[in-house]
XYZ file of C-alpha atoms in Angstrom:
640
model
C 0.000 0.000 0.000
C 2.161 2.804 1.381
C 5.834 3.239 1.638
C 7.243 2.266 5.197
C 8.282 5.162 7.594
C 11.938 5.880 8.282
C 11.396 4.589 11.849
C 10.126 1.126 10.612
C 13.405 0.963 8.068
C 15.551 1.649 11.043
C 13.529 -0.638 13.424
C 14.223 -3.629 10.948
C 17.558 -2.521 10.762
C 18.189 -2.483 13.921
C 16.383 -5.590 14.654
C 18.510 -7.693 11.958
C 21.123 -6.280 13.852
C 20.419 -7.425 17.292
C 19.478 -10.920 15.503
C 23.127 -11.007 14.054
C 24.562 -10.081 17.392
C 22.296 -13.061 19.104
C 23.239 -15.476 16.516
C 27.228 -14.128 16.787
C 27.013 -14.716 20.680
C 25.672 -17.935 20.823
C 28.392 -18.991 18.107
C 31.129 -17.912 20.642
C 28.642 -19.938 23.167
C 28.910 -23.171 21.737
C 32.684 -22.663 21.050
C 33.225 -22.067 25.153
C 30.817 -24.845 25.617
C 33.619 -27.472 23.654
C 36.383 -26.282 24.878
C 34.725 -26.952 28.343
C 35.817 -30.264 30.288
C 33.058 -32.885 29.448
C 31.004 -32.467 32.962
C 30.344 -28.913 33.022
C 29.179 -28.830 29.037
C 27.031 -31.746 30.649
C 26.009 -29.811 32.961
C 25.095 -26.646 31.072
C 23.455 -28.674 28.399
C 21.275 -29.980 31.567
C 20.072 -26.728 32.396
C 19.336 -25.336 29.347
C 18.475 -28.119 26.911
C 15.413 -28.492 28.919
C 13.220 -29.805 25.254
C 10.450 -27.061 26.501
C 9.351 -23.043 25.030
C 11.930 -20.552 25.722
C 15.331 -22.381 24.531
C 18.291 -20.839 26.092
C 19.473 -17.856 23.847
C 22.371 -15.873 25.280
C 20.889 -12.370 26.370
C 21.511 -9.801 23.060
C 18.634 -7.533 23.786
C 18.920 -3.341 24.133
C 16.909 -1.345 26.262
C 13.878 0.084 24.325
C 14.816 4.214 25.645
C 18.041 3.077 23.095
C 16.643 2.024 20.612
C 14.511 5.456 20.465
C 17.261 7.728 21.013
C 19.390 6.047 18.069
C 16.770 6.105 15.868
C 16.317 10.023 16.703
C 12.720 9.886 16.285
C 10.495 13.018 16.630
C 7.582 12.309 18.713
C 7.824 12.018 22.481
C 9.459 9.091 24.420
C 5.554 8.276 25.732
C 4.281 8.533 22.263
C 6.844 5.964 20.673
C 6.315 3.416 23.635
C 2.414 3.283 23.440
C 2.775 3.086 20.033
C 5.917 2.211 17.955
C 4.582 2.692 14.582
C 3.115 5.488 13.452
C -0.309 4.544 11.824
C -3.839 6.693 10.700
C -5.865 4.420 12.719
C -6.329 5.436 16.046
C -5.207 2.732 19.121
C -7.351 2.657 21.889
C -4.584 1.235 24.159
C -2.529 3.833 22.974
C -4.918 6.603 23.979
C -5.853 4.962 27.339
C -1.763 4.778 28.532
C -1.101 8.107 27.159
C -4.341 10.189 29.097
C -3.268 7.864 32.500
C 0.306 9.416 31.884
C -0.747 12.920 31.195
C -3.932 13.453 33.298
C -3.984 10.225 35.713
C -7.140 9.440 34.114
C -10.165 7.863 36.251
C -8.268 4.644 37.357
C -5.909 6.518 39.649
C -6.883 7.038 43.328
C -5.703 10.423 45.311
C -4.605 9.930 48.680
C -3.315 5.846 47.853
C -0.047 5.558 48.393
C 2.244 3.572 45.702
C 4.148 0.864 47.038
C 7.216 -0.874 44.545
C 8.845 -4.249 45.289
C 11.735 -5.577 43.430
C 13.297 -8.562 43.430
C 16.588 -9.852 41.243
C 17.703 -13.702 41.448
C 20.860 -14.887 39.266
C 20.127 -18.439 37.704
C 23.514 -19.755 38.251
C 24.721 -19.121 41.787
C 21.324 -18.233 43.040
C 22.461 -14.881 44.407
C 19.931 -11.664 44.869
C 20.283 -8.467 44.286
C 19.999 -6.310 47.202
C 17.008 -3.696 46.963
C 15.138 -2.046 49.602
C 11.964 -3.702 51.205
C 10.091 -1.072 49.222
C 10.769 1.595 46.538
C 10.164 4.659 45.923
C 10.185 6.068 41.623
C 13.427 7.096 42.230
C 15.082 3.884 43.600
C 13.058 1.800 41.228
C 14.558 4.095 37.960
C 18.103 3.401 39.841
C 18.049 -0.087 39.882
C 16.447 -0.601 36.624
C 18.994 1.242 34.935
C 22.026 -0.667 36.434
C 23.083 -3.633 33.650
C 20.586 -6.807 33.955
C 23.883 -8.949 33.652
C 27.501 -8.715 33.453
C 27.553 -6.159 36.221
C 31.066 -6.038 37.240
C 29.689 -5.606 41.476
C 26.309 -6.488 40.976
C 24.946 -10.348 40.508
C 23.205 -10.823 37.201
C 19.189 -10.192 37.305
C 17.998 -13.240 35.736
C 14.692 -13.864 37.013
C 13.656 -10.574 37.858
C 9.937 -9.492 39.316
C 8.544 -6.123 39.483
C 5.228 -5.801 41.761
C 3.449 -2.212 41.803
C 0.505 -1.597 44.109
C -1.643 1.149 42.966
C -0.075 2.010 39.699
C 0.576 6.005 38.833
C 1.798 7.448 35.652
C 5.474 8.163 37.494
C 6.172 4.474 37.574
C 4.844 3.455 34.042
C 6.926 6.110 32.450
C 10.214 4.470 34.560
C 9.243 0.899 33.707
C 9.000 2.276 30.079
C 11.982 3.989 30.352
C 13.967 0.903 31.810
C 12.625 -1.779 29.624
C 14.150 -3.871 26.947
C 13.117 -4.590 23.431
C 11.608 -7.775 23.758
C 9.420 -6.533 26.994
C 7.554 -3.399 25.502
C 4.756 -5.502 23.994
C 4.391 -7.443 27.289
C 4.829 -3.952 29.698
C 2.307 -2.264 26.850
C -0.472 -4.545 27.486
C 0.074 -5.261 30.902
C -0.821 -1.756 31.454
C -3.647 -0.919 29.515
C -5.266 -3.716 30.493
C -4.730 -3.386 33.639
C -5.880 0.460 33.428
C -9.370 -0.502 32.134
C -9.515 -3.404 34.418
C -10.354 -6.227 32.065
C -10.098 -9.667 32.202
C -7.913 -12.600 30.392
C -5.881 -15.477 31.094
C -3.650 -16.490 28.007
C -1.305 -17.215 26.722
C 0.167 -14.891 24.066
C 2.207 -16.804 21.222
C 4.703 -14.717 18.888
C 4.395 -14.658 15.050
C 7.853 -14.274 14.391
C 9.074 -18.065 14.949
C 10.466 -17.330 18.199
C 8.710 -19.913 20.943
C 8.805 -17.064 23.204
C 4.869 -17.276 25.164
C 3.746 -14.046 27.058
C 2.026 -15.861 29.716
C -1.015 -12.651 31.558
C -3.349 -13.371 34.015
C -5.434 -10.246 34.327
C -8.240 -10.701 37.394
C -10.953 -7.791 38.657
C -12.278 -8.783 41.421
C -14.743 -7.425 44.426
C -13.942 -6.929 47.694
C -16.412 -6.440 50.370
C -15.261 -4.606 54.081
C -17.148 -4.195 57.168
C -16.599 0.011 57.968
C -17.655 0.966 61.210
C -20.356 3.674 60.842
C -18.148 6.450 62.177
C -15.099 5.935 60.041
C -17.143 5.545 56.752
C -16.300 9.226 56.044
C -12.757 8.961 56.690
C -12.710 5.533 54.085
C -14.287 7.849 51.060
C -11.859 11.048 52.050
C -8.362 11.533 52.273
C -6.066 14.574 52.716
C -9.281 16.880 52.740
C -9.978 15.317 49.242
C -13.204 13.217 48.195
C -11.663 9.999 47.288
C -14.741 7.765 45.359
C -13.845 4.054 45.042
C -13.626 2.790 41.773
C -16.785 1.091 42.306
C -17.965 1.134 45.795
C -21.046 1.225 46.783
C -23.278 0.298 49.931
C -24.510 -3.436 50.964
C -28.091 -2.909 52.952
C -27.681 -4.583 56.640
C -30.882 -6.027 56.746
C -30.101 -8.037 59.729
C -30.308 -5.487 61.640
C -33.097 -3.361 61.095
C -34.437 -3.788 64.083
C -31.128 -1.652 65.885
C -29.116 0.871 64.924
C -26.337 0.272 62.519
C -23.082 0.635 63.921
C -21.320 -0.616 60.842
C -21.969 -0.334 56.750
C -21.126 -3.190 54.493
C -18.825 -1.143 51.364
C -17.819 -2.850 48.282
C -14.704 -1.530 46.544
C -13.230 -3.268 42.893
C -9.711 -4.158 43.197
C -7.914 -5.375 40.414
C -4.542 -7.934 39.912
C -2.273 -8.081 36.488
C 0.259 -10.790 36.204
C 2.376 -10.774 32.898
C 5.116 -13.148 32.357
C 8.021 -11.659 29.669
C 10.712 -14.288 28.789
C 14.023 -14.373 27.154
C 14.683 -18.233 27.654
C 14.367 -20.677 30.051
C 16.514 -18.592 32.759
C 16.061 -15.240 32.027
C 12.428 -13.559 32.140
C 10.548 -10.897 34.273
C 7.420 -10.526 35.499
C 5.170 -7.450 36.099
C 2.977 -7.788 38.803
C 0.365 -4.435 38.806
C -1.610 -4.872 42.050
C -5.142 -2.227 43.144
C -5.634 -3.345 46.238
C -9.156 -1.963 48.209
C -8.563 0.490 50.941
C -8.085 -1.404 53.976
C -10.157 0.307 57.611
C -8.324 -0.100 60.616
C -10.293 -1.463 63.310
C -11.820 0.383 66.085
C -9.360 0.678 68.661
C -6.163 -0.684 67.438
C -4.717 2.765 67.054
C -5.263 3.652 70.812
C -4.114 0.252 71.250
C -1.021 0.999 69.225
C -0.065 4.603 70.616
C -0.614 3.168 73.955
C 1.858 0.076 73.612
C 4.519 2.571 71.776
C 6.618 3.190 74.474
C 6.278 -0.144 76.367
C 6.884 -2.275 72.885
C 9.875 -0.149 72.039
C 13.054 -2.122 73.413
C 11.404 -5.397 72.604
C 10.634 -4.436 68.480
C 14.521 -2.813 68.812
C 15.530 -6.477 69.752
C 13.215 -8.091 67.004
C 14.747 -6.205 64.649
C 18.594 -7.008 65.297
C 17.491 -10.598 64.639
C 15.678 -10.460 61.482
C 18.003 -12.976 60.035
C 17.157 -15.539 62.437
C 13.235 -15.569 61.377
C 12.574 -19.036 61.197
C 9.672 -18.434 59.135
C 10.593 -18.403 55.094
C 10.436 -15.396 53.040
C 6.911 -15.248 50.985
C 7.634 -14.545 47.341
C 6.794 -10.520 46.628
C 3.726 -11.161 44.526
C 2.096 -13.328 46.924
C -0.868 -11.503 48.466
C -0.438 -9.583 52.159
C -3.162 -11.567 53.705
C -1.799 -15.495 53.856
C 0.501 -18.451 54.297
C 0.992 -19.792 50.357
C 3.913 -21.473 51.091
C 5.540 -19.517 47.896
C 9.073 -19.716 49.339
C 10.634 -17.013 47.869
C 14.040 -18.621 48.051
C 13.222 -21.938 46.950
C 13.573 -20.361 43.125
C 10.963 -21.451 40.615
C 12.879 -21.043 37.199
C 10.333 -22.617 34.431
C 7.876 -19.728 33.784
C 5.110 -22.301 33.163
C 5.611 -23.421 36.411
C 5.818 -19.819 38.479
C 3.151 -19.004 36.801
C 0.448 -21.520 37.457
C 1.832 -21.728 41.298
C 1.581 -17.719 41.564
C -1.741 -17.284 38.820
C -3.309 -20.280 41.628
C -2.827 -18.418 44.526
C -4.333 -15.178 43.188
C -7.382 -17.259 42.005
C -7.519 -18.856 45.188
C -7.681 -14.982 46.644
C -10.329 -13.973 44.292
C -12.381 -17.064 45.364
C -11.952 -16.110 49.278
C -13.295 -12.608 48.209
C -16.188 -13.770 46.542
C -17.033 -16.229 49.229
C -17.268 -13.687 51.777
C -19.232 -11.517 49.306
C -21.865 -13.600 48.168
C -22.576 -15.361 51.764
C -23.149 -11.925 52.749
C -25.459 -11.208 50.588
C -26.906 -14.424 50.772
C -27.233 -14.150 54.793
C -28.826 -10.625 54.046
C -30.927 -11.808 51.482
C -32.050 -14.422 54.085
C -32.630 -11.239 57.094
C -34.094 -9.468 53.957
C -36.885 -12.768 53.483
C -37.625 -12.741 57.512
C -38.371 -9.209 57.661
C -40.380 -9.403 54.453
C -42.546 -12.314 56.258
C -42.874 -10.051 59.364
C -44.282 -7.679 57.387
C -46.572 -9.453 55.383
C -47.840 -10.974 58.824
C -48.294 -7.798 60.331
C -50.116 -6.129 57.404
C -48.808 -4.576 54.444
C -50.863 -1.320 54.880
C -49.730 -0.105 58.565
C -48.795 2.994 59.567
C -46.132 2.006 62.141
C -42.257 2.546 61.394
C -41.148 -0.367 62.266
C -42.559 -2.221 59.565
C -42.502 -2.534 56.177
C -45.154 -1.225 53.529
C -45.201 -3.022 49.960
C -43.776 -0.192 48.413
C -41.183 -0.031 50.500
C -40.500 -3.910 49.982
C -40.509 -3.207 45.765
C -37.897 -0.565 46.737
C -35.425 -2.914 48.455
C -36.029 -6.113 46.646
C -35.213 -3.825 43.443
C -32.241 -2.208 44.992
C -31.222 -6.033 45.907
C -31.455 -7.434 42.737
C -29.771 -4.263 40.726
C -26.551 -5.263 43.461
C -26.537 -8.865 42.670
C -26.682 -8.207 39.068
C -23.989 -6.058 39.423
C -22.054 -8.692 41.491
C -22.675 -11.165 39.194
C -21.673 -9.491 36.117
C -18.701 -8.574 37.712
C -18.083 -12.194 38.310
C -18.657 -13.602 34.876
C -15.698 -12.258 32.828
C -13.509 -14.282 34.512
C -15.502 -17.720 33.971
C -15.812 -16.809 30.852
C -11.828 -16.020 30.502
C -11.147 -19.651 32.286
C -13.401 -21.450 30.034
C -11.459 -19.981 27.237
C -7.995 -20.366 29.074
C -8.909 -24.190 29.609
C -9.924 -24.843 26.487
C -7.246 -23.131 24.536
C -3.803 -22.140 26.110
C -4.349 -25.050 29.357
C -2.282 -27.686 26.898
C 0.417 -25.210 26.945
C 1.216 -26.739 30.555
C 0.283 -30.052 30.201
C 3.502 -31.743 30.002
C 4.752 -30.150 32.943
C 5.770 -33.160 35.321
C 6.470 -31.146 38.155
C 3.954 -31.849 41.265
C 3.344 -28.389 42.540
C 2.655 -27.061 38.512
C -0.206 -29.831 38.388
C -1.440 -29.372 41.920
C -1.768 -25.769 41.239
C -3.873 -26.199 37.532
C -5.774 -28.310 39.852
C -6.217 -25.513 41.929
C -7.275 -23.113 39.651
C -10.203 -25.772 37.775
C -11.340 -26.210 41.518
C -11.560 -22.600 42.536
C -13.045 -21.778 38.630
C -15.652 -24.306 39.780
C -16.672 -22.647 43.184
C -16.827 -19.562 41.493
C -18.947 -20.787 38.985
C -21.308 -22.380 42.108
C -21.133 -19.078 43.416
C -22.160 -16.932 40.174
C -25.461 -19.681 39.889
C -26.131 -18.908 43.785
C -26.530 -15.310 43.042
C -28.540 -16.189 39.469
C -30.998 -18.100 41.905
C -31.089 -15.237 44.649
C -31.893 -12.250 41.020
C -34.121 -14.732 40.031
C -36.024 -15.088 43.353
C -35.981 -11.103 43.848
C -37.577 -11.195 40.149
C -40.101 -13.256 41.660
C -41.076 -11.192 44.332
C -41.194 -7.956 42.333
C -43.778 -9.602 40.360
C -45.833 -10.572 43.471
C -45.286 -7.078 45.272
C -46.125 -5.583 41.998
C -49.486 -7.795 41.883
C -50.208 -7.096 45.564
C -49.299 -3.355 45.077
C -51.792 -3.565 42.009
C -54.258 -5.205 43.977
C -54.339 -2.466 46.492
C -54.443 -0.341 44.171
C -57.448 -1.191 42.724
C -58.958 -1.925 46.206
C -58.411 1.553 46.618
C -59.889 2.494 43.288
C -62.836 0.753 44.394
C -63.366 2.290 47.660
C -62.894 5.862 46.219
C -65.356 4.284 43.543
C -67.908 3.393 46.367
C -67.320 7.351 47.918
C -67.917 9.044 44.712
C -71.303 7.239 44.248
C -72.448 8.238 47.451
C -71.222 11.326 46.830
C -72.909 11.278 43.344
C -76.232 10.147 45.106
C -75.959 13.297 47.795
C -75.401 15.266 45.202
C -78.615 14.200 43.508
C -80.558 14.538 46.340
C -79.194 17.846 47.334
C -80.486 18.801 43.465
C -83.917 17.538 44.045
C -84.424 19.370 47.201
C -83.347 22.518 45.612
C -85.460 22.203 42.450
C -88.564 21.460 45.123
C -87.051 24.741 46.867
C -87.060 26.425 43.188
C -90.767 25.258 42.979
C -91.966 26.592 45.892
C -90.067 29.571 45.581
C -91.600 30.185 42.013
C -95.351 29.225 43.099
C -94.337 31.794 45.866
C -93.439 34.533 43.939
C -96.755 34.177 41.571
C -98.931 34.391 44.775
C -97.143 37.400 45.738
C -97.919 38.656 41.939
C -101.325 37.594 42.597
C -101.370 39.396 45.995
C -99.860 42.172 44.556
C -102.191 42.547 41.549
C -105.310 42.173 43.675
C -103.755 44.997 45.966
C -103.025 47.324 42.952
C -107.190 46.745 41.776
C -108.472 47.310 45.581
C -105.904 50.453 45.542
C -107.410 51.454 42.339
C -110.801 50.696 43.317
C -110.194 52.512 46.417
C -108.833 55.737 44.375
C -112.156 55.878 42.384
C -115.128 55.035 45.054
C -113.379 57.254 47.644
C -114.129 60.424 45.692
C -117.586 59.494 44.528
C -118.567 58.163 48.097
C -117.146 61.801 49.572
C -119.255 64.005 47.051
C -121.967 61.727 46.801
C -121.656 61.960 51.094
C -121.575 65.678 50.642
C -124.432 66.175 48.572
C -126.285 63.894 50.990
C -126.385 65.991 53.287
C -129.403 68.144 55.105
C -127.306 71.350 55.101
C -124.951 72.471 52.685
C -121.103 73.317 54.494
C -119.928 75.521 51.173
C -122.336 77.812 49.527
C -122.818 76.578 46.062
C -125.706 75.578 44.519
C -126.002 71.456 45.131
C -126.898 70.486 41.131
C -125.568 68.141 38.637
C -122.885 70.649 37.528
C -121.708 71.330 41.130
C -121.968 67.341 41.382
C -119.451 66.670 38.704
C -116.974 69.387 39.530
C -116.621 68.288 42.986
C -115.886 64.937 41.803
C -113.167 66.208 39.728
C -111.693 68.338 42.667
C -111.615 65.406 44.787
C -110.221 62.923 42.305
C -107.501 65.529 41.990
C -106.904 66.014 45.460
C -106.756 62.726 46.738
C -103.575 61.843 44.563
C -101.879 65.020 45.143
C -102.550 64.545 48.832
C -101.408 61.310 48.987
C -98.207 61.992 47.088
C -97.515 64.946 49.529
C -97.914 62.230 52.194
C -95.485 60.496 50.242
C -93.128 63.449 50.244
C -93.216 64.166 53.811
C -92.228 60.570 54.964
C -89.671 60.498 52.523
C -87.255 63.674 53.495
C -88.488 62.651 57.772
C -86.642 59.148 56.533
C -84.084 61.251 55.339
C -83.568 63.380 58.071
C -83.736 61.371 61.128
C -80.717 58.874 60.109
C -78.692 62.364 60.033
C -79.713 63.010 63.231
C -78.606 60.176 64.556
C -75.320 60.081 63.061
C -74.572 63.678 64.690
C -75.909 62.558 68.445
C -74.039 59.348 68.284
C -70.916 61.658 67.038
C -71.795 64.293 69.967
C -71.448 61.514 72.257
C -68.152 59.873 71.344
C -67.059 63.285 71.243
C -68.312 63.874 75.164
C -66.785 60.414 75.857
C -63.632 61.606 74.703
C -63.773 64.952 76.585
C -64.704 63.101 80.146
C -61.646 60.383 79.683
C -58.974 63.183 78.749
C -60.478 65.125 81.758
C -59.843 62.066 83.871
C -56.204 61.669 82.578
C -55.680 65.279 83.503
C -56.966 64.830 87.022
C -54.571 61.518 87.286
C -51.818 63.368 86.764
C -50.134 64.902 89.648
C -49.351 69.054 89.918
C -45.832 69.873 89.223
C -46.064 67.423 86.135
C -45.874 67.587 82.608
């Protein structure tokens, strides 16, 4: 497709080089190996003609930081080692070691202190290197650098193992820094995956025709820790800072409900990476990256401590001048803190195959432990979880007390149940799925390995796989009964519900009926009310007629009453025409008299209220007078 960068001519170049120099040097090998007396070629030839992977090659290799600085490439030391060659399509392992370096990324933990162990054996005279119990970047980048063999004070660093808890970018960039050619792909991976926390056990063969295996065990696992109540701030914060586990969250005590919770059940996600990098049969490393949960003291073992300080002193002064006479043997460094694993440390393991199934066991056997205790938890809670369910149920599902459950509050923790053993569980099944693969595939890479330990460890491992597997279907029963019972708290919440529904059904047809009733007894009301009003129309009209009647007899009966009499009262002749003008006098007097009538009672209506509004104003006004008068008498002469 596309010519090949200058950095790829030079890496071949270089490479054919370092293959000429390894084919050169084990020319000269063979040469000293004849000129040898008989036993010791016998000898040698027993060691290294072992008829197994990694065939002895005398050690040719540069350090990778050489190789870039005689190529004189462009791009940064951390760009070349997370990726090599430069390509247009993007590497996500790449991009995940180079943000870690740069930023930290989400996978590192402020406040976690990094802890380096490093250990150097020499295959022939069995000699170690002497390195500090634990390192610090700087002492770690020292040692590294120092020659790996042919030291001229220093034994040669044939088997050599590298174990980093809590991995930060200052320690990849020195195990980058410090590592050989044949070790970047092995370092490369190691980290990455080790960053994202996935899961494999393989065994990585080479394409190149060298029988050179990478041999990775890469294991998440979940730890769970008891924290007293009071220090469960202190195990999320450190230095001031908020410090979130990488996934921690809270187990529900339901044993004990019934009291107050003195401790909280956390769950933190710890991680191991095991990668084995060989150059033969004798010389190979292993990285060891370690995330280890944050351990909680226990109440009162620091008082316990400070208080035994200064009565403890002289004897852990004496302990310490006779370290060397520990009768106990010295665990190998990537052995896990918390156990006997009889992994002498001096009783060397040099066949990779072998360290590796003895040390990949032991880690399995750690995840196992860690699961154990994690899923008979929850299984013991699940079981405190079913009692106070059954109390519940017995007492009624609809009280108001607060010491018992309501259904919706049972949904509510059943669900939050089930989402934690789901997560639990898929958490767990990676790593089944990576052994079924492992044991399928890559386990016939070890089976002609006649050593006892080798096959009682791969028996190990299949027997821990297989409890782990017993566990994962223990917590697919316990989701699958909590699936259960949110269908029959969702059927018994539904049935409430509609008992409800029906009740507030039954209330709004009474309410409907009152309703009705109230609307006939108004529209009776209405009736009367109307038959009512046409009376008083009735009454009214009838009244208006008599009024009327009234207005026209009254006049007549007056004249008619006049003219009746024996003696006239007014002098005017008593005829017809006299007749009918007094009836028109009267008829228009009587209305004018009775609308003056009208006109008087109108402005006394008017007047009197006045009246009354200026007495009642005289008299608050008098009131007011009289108490200010008494006030004034209250207050003794001489005063103001």
């Amino acid at each position: 497709m596309g010519s090949r960068t200058q950095e790829e001519r030079s890496g071949t170049c270089s490479a054919l080089d370092r293959w000429e120099d390894g084919l050169h040097a084990v020319a000269e090998y063979q040469k000293e190996s004849k000129s040898k007396p008989l036993q010791q070629s016998h000898k040698s030839t027993s060691k290294h003609s072992t008829g197994v992977p990694y065939p002895f090659l005398t050690y040719t290799d540069l350090n990778f930081i050489e190789t870039y600085e005689t190529l004189d490439i462009e791009r940064s030391f951390l760009d070349y080692f997370v990726q090599d060659s430069e390509s247009s399509t993007p590497c996500w392992d790449a991009e995940l070691i180079r943000n870690f370096c740069n930023f930290g990324g989400p996978y590192t933990t402020p406040g976690l202190r990094t802890e380096i162990f490093l250990h150097d054996r020499e295959y022939e005279t069995g000699k170690t290197r002497d390195h500090p119990e634990s390192l610090d970047v700087a002492q770690l980048r020292q040692a590294l650098r120092e020659p790996r063999f042919g030291h001229d004070h220093l034994s040669d660093a044939s088997r050599r193992q590298i174990l980093v808890k809590n991995l930060n970018p200052d320690v990849v960039r020195t195990l980058a820094e410090t590592a050989a050619c044949h070790q970047v792909d092995a370092l490369r991976d190691t980290i990455s995956k080790h960053i994202s926390g996935e899961t494999s056990i393989k065994v990585q063969r080479q394409v190149d025709g060298e029988d050179k295996p990478r041999l990775e065990l890469h294991l998440p696992y979940l730890a769970l820790r008891r924290v007293p109540q009071a220090k469960c701030k202190a195990t999320f914060t450190t230095a001031g800072q908020s410090r979130k586990p990488r996934t921690s969250f809270y187990v529900p005590d339901f044993a004990a409900l019934d009291g107050e919770q003195s401790h909280r059940y956390v769950i933190h996600e710890s991680h191991i990476s095991i990668a084995v990098s060989a150059w033969d049969h004798t010389k190979w490393t292993v990285y060891a990256f370690f995330k280890p949960c944050p351990e909680v003291e226990p109440e009162g073992e620091h008082e316990n401590d400070v208080a035994s300080d200064d009565g403890e002193e002289n004897d852990s002064d004496d302990e310490g001048e006779n370290d060397d006479d520990d009768p106990f043997p010295t665990e190998d460094i990537l052995a896990p803190d918390n156990g006997a694993y009889n992994l002498n440390a001096d009783q060397t393991i040099w066949d990779p195959r072998k360290y590796f199934t003895r040390i990949a066991a032991i880690w399995v056997s750690l995840v196992l432990r860690e699961y154990t205790y994690l899923v008979q938890t929850l299984d013991a809670n699940v079981k405190a979880w079913r009692i106070a369910a059954r109390n519940s149920a017995s007492e009624g599902l609809l009280s108001s007390k607060k010491d018992r459950f309501a259904a919706k509050d049972l949904l509510a923790s059943s669900q939050a149940m089930k989402q934690l053993l789901r997560e639990v569980r898929e958490h767990m099944m990676p790593a089944i799925r990576a052994w079924d693969l492992f044991k399928e595939i890559d386990l016939p890479f070890f089976a002609d390995l006649k050593d006892r330990d080798a096959k009682f460890a791969t028996s190990d491992m299949r027997s821990s796989f297989g409890k782990l597997v017993d566990l994962e279907q223990k917590l697919g029963f316990l989701d699958q009964y909590f699936v259960e019972i949110a269908k029959d708290l969702k059927l018994q919440l539904i049935l409430e519900s509609n008992d409800l529904n029906h009740h507030a059904h039954e209330l709004n047809l009474k309410r409907t009926h009152l309703s009705h009733d109230i609307h006939e007894l108004n529209r009776t009301s209405t009736e009367a009310a109307l038959a009512n009003m046409r009376a008083a129309e009735k009454t009214s009209s009838t009244t208006q007629v008599n009024v009327l009647l009234i207005w026209v007899t009254t006049p007549i009966i007056l004249v008619l009453q006049y003219f009746g009499a024996e003696r006239p009262i007014f002098a005017f002749e008593r005829n017809t025409r006299s007749f009918m003008l007094a009836l028109l006098v009267v008829f228009a007097a009587l209305p004018s008299l009775i609308f003056l009538l009208g006109l008087v009672e109108h402005l006394k209506q008017m007047v009197l209220p006045t009246r009354g509004v200026k007495k009642k104003k005289a008299s608050c006004t008098s009131n007011s007078i009289g108490d200010s008068e008494i006030q004034l008498q209250s207050i003794p002469h001489g005063e103001p």
